[in-house]
Coordinates of C-alpha atoms (C1' of nucleotides) in Angstrom, one line a residue:
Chain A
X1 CA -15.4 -8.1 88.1
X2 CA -11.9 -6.9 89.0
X3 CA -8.9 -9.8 88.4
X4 CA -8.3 -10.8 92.5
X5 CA -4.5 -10.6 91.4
X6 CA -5.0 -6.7 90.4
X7 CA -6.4 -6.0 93.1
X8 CA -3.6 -7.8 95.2
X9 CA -1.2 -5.6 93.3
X10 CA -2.6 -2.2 92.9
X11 CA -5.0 -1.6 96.1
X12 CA -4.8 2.1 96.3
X13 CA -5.4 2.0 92.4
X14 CA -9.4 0.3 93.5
X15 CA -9.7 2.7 96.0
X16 CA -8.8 5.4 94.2
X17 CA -10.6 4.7 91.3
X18 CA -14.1 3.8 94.1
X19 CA -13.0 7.5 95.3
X20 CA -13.5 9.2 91.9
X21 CA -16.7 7.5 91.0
X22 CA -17.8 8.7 94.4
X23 CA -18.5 5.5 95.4
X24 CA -17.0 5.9 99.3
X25 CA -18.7 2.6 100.7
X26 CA -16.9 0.5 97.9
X27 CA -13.4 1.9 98.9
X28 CA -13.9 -1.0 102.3
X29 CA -14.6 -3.3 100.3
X30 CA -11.3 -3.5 99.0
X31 CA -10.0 -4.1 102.1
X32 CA -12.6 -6.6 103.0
X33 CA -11.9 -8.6 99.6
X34 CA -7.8 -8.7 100.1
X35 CA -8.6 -9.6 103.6
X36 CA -10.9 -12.1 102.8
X37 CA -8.3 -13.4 100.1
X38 CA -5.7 -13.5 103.0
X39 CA -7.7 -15.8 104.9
X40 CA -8.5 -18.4 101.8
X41 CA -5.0 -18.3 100.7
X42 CA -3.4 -19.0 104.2
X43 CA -6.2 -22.1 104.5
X44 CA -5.6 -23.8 101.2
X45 CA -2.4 -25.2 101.2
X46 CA -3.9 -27.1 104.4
X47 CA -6.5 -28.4 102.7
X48 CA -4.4 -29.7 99.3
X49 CA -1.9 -31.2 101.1
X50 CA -4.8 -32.9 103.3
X51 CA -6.7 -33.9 99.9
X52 CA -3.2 -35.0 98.6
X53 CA -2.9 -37.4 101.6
X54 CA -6.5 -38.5 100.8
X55 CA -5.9 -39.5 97.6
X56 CA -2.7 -41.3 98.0
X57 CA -4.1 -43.2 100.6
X58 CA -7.0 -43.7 98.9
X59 CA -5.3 -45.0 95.4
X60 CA -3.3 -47.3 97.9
X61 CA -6.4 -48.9 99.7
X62 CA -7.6 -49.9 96.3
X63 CA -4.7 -52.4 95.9
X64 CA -4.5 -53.7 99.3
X65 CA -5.9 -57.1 100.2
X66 CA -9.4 -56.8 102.3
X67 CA -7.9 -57.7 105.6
X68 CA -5.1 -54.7 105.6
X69 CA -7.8 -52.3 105.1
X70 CA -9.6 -52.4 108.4
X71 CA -6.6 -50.5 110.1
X72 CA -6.8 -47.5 107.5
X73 CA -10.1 -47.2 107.4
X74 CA -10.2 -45.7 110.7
X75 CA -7.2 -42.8 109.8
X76 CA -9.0 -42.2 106.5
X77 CA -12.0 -41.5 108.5
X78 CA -10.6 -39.1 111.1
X79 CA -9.0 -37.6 108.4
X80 CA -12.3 -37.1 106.3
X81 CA -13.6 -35.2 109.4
X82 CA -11.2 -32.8 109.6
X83 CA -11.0 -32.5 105.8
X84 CA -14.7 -31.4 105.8
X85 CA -14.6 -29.3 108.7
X86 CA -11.5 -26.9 106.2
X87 CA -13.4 -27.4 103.1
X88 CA -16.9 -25.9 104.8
X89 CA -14.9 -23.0 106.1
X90 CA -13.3 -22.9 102.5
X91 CA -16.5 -22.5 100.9
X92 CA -18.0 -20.0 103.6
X93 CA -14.7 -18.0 102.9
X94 CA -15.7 -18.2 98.7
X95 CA -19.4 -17.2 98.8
X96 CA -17.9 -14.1 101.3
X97 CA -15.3 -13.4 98.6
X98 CA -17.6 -13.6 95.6
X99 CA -20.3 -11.6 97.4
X100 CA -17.8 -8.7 98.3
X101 CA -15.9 -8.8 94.6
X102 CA -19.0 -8.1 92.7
X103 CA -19.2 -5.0 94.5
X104 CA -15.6 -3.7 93.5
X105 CA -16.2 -1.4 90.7
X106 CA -14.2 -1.2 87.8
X107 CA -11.0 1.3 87.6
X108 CA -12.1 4.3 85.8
X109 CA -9.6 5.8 82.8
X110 CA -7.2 8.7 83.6
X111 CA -8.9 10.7 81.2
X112 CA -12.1 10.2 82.8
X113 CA -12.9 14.2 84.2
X114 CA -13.4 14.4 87.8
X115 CA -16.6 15.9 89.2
X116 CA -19.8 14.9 91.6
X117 CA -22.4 14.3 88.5
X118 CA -23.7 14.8 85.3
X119 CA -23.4 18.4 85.9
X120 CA -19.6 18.1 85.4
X121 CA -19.9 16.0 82.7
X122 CA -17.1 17.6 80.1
X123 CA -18.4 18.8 77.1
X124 CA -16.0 16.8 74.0
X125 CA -17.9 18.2 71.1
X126 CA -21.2 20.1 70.0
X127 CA -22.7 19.6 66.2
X128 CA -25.3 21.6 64.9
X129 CA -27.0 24.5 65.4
X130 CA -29.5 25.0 68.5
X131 CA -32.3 26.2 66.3
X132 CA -33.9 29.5 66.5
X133 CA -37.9 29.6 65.8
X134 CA -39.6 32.2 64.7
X135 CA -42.6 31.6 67.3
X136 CA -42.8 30.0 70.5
X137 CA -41.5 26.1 70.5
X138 CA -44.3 23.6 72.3
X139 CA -42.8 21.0 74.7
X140 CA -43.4 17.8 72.4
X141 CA -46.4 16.7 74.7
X142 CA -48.3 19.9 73.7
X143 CA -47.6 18.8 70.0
X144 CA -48.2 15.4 70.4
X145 CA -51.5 16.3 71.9
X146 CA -52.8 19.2 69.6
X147 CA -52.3 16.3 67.6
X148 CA -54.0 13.3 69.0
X149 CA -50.3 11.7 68.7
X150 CA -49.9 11.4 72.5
X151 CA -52.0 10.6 75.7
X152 CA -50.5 10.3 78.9
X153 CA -53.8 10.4 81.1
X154 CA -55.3 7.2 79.5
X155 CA -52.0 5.3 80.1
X156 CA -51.8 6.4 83.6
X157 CA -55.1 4.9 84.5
X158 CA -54.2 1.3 82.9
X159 CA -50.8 1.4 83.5
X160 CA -49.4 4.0 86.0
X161 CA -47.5 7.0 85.6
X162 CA -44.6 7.1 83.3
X163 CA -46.7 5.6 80.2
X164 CA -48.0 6.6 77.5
X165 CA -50.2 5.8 74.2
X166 CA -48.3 6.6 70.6
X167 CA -50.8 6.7 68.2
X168 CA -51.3 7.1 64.3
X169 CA -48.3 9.4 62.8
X170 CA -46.4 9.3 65.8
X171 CA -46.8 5.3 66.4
X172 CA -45.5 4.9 63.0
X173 CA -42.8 7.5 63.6
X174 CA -41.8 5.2 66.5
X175 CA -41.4 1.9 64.7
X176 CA -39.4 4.8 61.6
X177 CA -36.4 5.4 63.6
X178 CA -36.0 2.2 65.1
X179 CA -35.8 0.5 61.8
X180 CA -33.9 3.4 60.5
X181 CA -31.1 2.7 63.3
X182 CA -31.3 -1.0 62.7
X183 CA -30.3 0.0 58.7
X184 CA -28.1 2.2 59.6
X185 CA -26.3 -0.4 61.7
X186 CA -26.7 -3.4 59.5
X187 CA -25.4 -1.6 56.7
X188 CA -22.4 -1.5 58.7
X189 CA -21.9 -4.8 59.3
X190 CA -23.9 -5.4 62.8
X191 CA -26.2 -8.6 63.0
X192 CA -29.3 -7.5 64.1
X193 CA -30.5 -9.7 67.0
X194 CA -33.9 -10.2 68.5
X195 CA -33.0 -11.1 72.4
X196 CA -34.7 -12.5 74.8
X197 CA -36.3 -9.9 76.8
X198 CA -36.8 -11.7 80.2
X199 CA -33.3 -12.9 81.6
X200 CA -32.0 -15.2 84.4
X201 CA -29.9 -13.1 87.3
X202 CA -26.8 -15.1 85.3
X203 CA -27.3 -12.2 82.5
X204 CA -28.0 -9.4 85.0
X205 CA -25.3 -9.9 87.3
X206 CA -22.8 -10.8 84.5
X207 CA -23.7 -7.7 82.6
X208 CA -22.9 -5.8 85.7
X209 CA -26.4 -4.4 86.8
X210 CA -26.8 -6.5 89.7
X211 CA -25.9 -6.5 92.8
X212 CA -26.9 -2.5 92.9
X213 CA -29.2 -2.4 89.8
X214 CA -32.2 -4.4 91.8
X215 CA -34.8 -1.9 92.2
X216 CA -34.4 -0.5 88.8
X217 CA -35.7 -4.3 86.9
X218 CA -39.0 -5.7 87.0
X219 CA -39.1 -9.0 88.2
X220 CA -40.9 -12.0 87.4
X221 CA -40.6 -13.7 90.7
X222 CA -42.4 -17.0 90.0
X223 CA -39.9 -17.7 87.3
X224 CA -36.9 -15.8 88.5
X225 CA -36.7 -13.8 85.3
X226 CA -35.9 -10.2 85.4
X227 CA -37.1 -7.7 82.5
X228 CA -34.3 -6.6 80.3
X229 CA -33.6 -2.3 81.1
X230 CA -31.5 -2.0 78.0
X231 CA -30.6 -4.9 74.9
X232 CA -26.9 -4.8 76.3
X233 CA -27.8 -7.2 79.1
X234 CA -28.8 -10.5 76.6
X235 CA -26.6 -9.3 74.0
X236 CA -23.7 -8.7 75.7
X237 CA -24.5 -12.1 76.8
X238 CA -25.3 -14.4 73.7
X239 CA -21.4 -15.9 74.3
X240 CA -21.4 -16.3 78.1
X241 CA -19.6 -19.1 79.1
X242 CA -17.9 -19.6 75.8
X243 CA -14.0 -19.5 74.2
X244 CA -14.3 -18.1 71.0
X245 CA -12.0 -18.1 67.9
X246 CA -9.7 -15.1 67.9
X247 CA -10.6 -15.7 63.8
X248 CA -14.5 -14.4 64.8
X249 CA -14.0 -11.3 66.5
X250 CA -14.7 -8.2 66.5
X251 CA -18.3 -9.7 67.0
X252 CA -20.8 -6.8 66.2
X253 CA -24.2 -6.9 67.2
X254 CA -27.2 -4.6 66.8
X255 CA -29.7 -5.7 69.5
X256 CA -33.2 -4.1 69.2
X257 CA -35.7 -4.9 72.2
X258 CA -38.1 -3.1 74.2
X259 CA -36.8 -2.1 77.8
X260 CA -38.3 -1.9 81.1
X261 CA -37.4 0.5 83.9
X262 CA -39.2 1.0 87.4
X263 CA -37.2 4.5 87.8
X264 CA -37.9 3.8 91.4
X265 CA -36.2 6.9 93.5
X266 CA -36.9 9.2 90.9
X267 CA -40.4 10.7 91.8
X268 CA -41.1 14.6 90.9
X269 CA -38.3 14.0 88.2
X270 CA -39.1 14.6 84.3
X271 CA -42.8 14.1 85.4
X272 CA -43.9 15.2 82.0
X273 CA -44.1 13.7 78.5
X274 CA -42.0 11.4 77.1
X275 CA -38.6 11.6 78.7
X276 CA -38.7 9.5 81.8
X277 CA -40.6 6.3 81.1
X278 CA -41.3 2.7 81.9
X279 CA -41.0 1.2 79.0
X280 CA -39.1 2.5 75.8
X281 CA -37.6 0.8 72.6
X282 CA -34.1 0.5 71.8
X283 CA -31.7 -0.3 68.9
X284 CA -28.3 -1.2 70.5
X285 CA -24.4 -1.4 69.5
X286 CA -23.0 -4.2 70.9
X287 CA -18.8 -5.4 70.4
X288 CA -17.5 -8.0 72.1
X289 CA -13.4 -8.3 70.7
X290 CA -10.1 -8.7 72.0
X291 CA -8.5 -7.6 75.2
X292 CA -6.5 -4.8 73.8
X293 CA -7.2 -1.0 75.3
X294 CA -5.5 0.2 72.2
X295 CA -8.8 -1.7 70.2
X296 CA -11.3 -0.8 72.5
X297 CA -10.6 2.9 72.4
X298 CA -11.0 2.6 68.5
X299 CA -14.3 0.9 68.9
X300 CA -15.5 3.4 71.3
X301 CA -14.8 6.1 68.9
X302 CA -16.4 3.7 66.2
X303 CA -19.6 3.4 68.1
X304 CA -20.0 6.9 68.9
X305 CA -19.2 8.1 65.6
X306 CA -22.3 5.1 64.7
X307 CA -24.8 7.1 66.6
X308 CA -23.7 10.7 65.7
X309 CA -24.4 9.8 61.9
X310 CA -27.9 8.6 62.7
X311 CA -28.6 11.8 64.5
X312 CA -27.2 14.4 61.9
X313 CA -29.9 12.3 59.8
X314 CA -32.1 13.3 61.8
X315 CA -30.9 16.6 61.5
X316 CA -31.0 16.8 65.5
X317 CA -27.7 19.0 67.4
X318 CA -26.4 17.6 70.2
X319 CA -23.4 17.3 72.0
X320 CA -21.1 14.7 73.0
X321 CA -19.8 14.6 76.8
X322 CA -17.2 12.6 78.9
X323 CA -19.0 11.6 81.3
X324 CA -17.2 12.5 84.8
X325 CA -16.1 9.9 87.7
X326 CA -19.8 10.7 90.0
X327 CA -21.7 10.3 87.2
X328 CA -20.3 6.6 85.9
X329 CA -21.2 3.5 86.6
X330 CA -20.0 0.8 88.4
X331 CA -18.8 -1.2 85.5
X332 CA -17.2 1.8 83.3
X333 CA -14.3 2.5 82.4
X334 CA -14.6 5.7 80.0
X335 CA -18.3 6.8 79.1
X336 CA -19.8 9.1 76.7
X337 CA -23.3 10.5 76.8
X338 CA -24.4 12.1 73.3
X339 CA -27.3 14.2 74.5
X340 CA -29.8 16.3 71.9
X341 CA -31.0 19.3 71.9
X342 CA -34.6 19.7 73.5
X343 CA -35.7 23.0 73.5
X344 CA -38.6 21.8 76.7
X345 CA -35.8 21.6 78.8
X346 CA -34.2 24.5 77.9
X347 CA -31.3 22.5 77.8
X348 CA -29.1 19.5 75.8
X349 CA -30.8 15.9 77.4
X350 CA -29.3 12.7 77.3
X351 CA -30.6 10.3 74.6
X352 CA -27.2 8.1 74.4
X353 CA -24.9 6.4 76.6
X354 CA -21.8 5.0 74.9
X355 CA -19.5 2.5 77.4
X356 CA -16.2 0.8 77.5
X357 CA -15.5 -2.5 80.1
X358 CA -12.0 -3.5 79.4
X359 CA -12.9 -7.0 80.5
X360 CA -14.9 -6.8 83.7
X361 CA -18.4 -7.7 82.1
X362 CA -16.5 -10.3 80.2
X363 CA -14.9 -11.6 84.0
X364 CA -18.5 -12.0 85.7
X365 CA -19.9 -13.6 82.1
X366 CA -16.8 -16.1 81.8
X367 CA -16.4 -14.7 77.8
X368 CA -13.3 -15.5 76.6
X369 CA -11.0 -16.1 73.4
X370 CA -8.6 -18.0 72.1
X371 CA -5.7 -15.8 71.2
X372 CA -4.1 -16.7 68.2
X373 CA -0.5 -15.6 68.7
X374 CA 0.3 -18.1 71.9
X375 CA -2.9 -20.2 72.1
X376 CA -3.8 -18.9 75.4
X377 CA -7.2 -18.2 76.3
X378 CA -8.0 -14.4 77.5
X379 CA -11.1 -12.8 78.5
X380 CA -13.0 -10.4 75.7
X381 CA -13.7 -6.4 75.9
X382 CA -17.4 -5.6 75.6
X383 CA -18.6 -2.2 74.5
X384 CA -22.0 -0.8 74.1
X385 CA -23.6 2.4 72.9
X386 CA -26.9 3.6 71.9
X387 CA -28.3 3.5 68.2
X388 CA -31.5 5.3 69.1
X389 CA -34.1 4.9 71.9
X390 CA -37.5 5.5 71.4
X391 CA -39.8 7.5 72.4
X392 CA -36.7 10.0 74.0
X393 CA -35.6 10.7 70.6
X394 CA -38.9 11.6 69.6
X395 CA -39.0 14.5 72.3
X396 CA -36.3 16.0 70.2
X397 CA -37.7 15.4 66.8
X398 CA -41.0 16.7 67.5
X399 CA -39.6 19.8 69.1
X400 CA -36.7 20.6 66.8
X401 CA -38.9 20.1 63.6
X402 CA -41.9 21.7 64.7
X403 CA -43.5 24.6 62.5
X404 CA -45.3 26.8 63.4
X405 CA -48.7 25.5 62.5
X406 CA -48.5 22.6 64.3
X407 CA -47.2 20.1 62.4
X408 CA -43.7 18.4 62.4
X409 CA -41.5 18.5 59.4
X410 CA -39.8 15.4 58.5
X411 CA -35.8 15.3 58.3
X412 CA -35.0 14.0 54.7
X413 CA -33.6 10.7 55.7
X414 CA -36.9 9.3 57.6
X415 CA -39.1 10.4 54.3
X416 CA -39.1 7.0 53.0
X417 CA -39.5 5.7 56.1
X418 CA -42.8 7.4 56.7
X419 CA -44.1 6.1 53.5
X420 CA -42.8 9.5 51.4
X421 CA -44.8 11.4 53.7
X422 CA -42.9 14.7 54.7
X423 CA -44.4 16.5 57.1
X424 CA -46.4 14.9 60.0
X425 CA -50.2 16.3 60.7
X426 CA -52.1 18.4 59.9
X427 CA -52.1 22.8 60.2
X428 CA -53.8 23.5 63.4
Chain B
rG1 C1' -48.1 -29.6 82.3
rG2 C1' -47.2 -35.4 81.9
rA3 C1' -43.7 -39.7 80.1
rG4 C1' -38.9 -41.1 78.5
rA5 C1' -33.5 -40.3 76.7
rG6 C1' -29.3 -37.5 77.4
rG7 C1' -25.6 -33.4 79.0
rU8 C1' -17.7 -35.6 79.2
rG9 C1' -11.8 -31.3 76.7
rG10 C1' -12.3 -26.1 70.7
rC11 C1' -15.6 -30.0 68.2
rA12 C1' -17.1 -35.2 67.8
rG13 C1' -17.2 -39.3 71.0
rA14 C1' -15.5 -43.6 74.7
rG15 C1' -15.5 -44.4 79.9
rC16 C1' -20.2 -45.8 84.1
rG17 C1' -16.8 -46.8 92.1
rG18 C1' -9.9 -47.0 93.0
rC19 C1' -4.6 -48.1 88.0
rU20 C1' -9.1 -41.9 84.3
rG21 C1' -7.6 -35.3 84.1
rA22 C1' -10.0 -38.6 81.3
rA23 C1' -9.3 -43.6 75.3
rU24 C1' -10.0 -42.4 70.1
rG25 C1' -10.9 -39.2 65.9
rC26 C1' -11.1 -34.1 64.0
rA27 C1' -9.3 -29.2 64.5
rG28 C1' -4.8 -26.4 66.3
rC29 C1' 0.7 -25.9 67.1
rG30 C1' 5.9 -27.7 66.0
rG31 C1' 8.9 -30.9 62.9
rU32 C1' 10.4 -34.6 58.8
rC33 C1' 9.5 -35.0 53.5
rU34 C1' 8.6 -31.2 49.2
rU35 C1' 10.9 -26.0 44.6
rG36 C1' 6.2 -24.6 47.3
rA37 C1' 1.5 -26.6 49.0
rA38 C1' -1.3 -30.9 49.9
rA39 C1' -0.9 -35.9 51.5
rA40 C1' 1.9 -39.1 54.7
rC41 C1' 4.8 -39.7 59.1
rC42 C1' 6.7 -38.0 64.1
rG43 C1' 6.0 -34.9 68.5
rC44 C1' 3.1 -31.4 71.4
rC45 C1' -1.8 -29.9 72.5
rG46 C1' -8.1 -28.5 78.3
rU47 C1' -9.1 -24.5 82.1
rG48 C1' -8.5 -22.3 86.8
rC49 C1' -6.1 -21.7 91.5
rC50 C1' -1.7 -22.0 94.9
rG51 C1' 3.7 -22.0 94.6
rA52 C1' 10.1 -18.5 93.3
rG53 C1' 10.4 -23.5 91.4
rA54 C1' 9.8 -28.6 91.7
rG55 C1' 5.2 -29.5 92.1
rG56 C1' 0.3 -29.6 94.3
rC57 C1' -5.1 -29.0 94.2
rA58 C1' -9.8 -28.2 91.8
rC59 C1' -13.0 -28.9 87.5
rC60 C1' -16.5 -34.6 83.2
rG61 C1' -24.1 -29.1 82.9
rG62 C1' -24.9 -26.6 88.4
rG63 C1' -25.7 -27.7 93.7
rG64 C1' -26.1 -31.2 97.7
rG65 C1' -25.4 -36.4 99.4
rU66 C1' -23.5 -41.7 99.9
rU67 C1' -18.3 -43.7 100.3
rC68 C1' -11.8 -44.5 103.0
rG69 C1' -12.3 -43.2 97.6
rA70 C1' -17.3 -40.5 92.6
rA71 C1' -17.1 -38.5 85.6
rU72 C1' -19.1 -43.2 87.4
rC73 C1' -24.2 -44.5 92.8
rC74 C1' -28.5 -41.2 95.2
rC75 C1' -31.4 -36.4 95.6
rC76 C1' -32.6 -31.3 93.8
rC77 C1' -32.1 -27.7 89.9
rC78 C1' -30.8 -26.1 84.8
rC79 C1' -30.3 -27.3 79.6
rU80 C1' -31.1 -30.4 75.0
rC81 C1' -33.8 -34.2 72.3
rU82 C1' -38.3 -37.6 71.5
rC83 C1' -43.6 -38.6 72.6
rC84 C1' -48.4 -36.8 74.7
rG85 C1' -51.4 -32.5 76.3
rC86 C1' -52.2 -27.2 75.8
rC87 C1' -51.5 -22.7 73.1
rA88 C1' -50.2 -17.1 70.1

RNA sequence: GGAGAGGUGGCAGAGCGGCUGAAUGCAGCGGUCUUGAAAACCGCCGUGCCGAGAGGCACCGGGGGUUCGAAUCCCCCCCUCUCCGCCA
């Protein structure tokens, strides 16, 4: 949620901003919200200076004997009327408002690179080496399989398509990175969290994936829960609703929750193995601190800079982007992608997604602070970013550390992870 | 799932139709005192919206309603607690 007062001040800055994130429809919805906030401004004066009246008149009839209330009644009552017929156009006028502000997105950063999608997403920095083998790389569905790691047919008669069985090494390899990301993090200072993984539309909409994100969640409709896509959505909103103590931030959190995703609209895309699923595992950054860009920017670096250490233990290259205007979301402000090498694609694919607010998931989730120098209370800056999702990361593990009799060698820092073990199955 | 009790400012906790945006305590801020600190004492101290300002309006879990007038009465929902039932 954009500040209604911003967007009084600095229209063409919205529209603009809607423009870059190719987002055309949203650029009339500026125009409809400042209209909209015309209208509601021009009718409220009306309506104080009627309630005004009401109350005086009111607070009077209290002292008056019985017998000199007869006449007012009458005036109060006409009065009420009219009162009510404002305040339901006053309320109409809100829910329009409301309805039309959630869909303003947020103002993307100058240094945010223009372009139409994640193919002109700017390249900030590559690390490592894109391996050369010695033999011909398997996709990691052909190792998985040879293994008995993996089975995708099985799944898809329970469950669908996009699932999938781990089993044995690879299960265990699984649960291995997510607790190796959760360490990582905690060691760092993060409290790990355990969220709730069905939410109310409160944490949805707050978090900025409604209105838009609908036919990306499962929902529960007998209980009006949705299923969580991503940890950021509780996470972000453990202090909804709350004013905390300047003293307590940055609050860092390390959520770590399974995620659902219909991928509705993306049929005939990433069909095979493990990249493009239902249902995945996640260990995620979460900061919620003050409303300073200067502070934000240093915990955007921070949380990048988080995730790039757990991949060069994993001995994984990759690549860092800034992620252009098409290709950012509605809430963003500045994004980075880190995307690992996968040598099935023939290409660098996107395992995490690193994003600054400013304060416009803190706006729709009321998450505010008390700032210490004047006492005044301000709304937060939320930041996210990957740790590690899992099974994506395990496309690139398999297929970066494969040899070439079949099994997977075991970057140094998951060893004791795996139980000491250091290479996963057996020669084929 | 059934029965009861309750949700009030950063926290605790009064109020239960008009004089209450809300007593009181704690915390916070400013001051007096002190070499300094503590204690004591004095003052200030909720949030949002509109307005150049004076000021006005809204908000006592959320939403409806009754009333000239609702934190206070009624209805629905959410949450917390207690008891019963069920259950990993």
């Amino acid at each position: 949620m954009l500040d209604i007062k911003f967007v009084r001040d600095n229209p063409d800055l919205v529209k603009a901003g809607a423009v870059k994130k190719r987002l055309p429809d949203r650029v009339a919805v500026v125009d409809r919200v400042l209209a909209l906030d015309v209208e509601l401004r021009a009718l409220l004066p009306r309506i104080e200076s009627m309630r005004a009246e009401q109350r005086q008149a009111g607070k009077a009839m209290g002292r008056l004997a019985a017998e000199e209330r007869e006449c007012h009644l009458a005036a109060q009552k006409r009065l009420k009327e009219e009162l009510q017929q404002l305040e339901d156009q006053e309320k109409d006028l809100r829910a329009r408002l409301e309805r039309e502000a959630l869909l303003l997105p947020n103002v993307p950063a100058p240094e945010v690179p223009e372009g139409k999608d994640d193919t002109e997403n700017q390249e900030v920095r590559r690390v490592g080496a894109v391996p050369a083998f010695g033999f011909t790389p398997r996709a990691h569905y052909e190792v998985g399989e040879r293994q008995g790691w993996l089975d995708f047919e099985r799944a898809a008669n329970l469950a669908g398509s996009r699932n999938y069985f781990l089993f044995g090494e690879l299960a265990w390899l699984h649960d291995a990175v997510l607790r190796f990301a959760a360490d990582h993090m905690s060691g760092k200072g993060f409290t790990l969290v355990d969220p709730p993984l069905l939410v109310r539309d409160l944490a949805m909409v707050g978090t900025a994936f409604f209105p838009g994100g609908e036919e990306q969640a499962y929902r529960c409709e007998k209980d009006e829960l949705n299923l969580i896509g991503t940890a950021e959505v509780p996470v972000t909103s453990i202090h909804q609703g709350e004013i905390l103590d300047e003293a307590d931030l940055p609050k860092r959190y390390v959520g770590r929750s399974a995620c659902f995703r219909r991928e509705a609209g993306t049929y005939g895309k990433d069909t095979r193995g493990l990249y493009r699923v239902h249902q995945f595992h996640k260990v995620e950054q979460v900061i919620v601190d003050v409303a300073d860009p200067e502070v934000s920017r240093r915990h955007h670096e921070e949380i990048v800079r988080n995730a790039e250490e757990v991949l060069q233990a994993f001995e994984l290259p990759y690549r860092v982007v800034a992620v252009c205007g098409g290709d950012l979301g509605v809430p963003q402000i500045f994004k980075y992608d880190i995307e690992c090498w996968m040598p099935s694609r023939n290409h660098y694919g996107e395992t995490h997604s690193a994003s600054r607010f400013h304060d416009f998931q803190a706006r729709r989730l009321n998450l505010r602070y008390r700032r210490k120098a004047d006492g005044k209370v301000a709304f937060c800056h939320t930041l996210n970013n990957t740790v590690i999702a899992s099974p994506r990361i395990l496309i690139a593990l398999l297929e970066i550390h494969q040899q070439a009799d079949g099994t997977v060698r075991l970057p140094k820092a998951l060893v004791p992870y795996m139980r000491g073990k250091e290479v996963l199955g057996r020669p084929l």
